[in-house]
PDB file of C-alpha atoms in Angstrom:
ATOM      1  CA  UNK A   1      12.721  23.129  31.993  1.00 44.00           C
ATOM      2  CA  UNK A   2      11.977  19.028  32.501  1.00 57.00           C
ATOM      3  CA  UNK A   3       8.344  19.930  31.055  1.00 61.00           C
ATOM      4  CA  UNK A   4       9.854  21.172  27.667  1.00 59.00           C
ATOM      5  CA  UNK A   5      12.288  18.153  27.313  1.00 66.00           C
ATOM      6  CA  UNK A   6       9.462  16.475  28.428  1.00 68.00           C
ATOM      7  CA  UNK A   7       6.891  17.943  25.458  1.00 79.00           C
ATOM      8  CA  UNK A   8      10.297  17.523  23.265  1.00 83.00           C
ATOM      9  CA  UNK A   9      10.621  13.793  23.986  1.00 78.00           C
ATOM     10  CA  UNK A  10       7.131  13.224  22.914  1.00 77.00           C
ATOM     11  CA  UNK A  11       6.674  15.255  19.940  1.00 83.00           C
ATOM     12  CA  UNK A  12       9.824  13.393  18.467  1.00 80.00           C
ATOM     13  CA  UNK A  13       8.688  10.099  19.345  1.00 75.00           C
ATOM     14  CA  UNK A  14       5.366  10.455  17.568  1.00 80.00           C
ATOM     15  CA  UNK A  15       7.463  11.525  14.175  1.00 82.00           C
ATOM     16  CA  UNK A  16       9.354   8.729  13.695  1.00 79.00           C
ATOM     17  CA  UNK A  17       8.192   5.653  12.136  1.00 83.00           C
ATOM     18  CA  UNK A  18       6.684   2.785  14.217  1.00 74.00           C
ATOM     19  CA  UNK A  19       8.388  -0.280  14.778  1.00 76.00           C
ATOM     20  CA  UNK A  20       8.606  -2.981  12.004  1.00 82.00           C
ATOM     21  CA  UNK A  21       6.151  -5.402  12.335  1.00 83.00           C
ATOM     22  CA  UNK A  22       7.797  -8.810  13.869  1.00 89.00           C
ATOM     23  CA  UNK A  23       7.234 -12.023  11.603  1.00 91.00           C
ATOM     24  CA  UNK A  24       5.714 -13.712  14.099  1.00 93.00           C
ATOM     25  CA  UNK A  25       3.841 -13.117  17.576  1.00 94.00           C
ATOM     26  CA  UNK A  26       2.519 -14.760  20.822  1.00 94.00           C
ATOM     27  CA  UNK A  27      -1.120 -13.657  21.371  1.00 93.00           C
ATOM     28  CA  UNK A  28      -1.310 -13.348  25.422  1.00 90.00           C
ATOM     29  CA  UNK A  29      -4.750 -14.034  27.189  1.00 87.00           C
ATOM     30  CA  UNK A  30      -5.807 -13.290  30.569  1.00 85.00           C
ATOM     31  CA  UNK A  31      -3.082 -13.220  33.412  1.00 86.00           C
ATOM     32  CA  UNK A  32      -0.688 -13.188  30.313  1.00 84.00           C
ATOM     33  CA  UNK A  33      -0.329 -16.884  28.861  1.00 88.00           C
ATOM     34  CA  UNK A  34       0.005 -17.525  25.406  1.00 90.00           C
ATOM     35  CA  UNK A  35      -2.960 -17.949  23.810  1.00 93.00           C
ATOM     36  CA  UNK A  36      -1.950 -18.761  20.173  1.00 95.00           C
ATOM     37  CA  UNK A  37       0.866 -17.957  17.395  1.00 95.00           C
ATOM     38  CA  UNK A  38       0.278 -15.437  15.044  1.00 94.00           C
ATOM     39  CA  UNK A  39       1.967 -14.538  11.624  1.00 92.00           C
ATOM     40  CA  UNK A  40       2.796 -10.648  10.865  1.00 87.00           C
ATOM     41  CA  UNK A  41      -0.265  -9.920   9.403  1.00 88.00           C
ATOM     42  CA  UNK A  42      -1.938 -10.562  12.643  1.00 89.00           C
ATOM     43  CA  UNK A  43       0.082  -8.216  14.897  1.00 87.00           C
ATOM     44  CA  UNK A  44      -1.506  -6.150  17.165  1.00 86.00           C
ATOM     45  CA  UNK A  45       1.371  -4.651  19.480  1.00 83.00           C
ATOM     46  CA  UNK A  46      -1.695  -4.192  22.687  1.00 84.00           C
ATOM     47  CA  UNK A  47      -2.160  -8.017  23.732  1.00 85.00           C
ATOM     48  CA  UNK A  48       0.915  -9.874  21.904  1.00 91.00           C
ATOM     49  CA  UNK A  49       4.431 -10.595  22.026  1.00 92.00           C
ATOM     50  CA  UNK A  50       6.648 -10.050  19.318  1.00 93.00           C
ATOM     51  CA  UNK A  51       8.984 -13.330  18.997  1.00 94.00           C
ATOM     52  CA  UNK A  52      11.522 -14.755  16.223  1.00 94.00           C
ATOM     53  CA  UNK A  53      10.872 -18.047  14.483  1.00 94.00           C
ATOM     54  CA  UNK A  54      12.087 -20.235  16.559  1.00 95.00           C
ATOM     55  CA  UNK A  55      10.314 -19.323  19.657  1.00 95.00           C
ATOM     56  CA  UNK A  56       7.518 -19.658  17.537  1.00 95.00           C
ATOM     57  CA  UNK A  57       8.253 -23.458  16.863  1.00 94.00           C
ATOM     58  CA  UNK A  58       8.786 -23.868  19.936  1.00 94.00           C
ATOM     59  CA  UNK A  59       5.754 -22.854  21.203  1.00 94.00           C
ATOM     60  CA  UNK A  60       3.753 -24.590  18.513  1.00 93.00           C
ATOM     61  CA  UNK A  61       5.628 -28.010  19.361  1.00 92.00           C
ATOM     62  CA  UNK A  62       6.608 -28.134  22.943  1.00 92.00           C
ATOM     63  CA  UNK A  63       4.676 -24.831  24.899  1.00 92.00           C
ATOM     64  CA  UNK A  64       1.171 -26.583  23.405  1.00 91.00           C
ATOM     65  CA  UNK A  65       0.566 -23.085  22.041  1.00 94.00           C
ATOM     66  CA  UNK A  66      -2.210 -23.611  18.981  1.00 94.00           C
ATOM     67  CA  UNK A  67      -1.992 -21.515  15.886  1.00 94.00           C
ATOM     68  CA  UNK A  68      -4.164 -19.139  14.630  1.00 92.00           C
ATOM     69  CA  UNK A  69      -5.865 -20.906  12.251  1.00 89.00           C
ATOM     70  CA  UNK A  70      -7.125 -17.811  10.071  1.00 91.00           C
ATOM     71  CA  UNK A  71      -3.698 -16.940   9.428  1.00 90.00           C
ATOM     72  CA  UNK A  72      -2.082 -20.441   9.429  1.00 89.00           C
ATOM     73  CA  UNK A  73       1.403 -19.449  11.126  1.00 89.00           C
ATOM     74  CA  UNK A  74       1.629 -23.528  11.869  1.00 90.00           C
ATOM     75  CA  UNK A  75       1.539 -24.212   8.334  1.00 89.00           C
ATOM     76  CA  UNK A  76       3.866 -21.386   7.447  1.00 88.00           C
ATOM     77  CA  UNK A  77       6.386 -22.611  10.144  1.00 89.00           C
ATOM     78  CA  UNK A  78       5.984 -25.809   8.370  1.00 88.00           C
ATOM     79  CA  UNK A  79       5.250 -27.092  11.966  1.00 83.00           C
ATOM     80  CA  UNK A  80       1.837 -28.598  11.293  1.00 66.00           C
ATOM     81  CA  UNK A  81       0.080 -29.804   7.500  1.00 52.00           C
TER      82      UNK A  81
END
């Protein structure tokens, strides 16, 4: 009986819709620090961190997290010219 809830539980997780992509995200490098801030159209939900805005500042400003430059999240934070 667990099995079928079990085959259930998948099957209905693979039909709905995947998450919305975050507007920004923490890229995480070996033993998981941040390696650099990301934009949306970077996301890649295996090796980052989905976080809000203002973690993202932060980061950028006081973790001494650098951006991405192909995607320029610094500049789009308005954080960095």
């Amino acid at each position: 009986m667990d099995r079928v809830r079990g085959t259930r539980a998948a099957e209905q997780a693979r039909r709905r819709p995947p998450p919305p992509r975050p507007d920004w995200a923490l890229e995480r490098g070996k033993r998981a620090l941040p390696v650099l801030v990301h934009t949306a159209q970077c996301w890649n939900s295996f090796f980052m961190q989905a976080i809000d805005r203002e973690q993202a500042i932060e980061a950028l400003t006081r973790g001494g997290v650098p951006p991405w430059a192909r995607c320029e999240s610094a500049k789009t934070l308005g954080v960095l010219d």
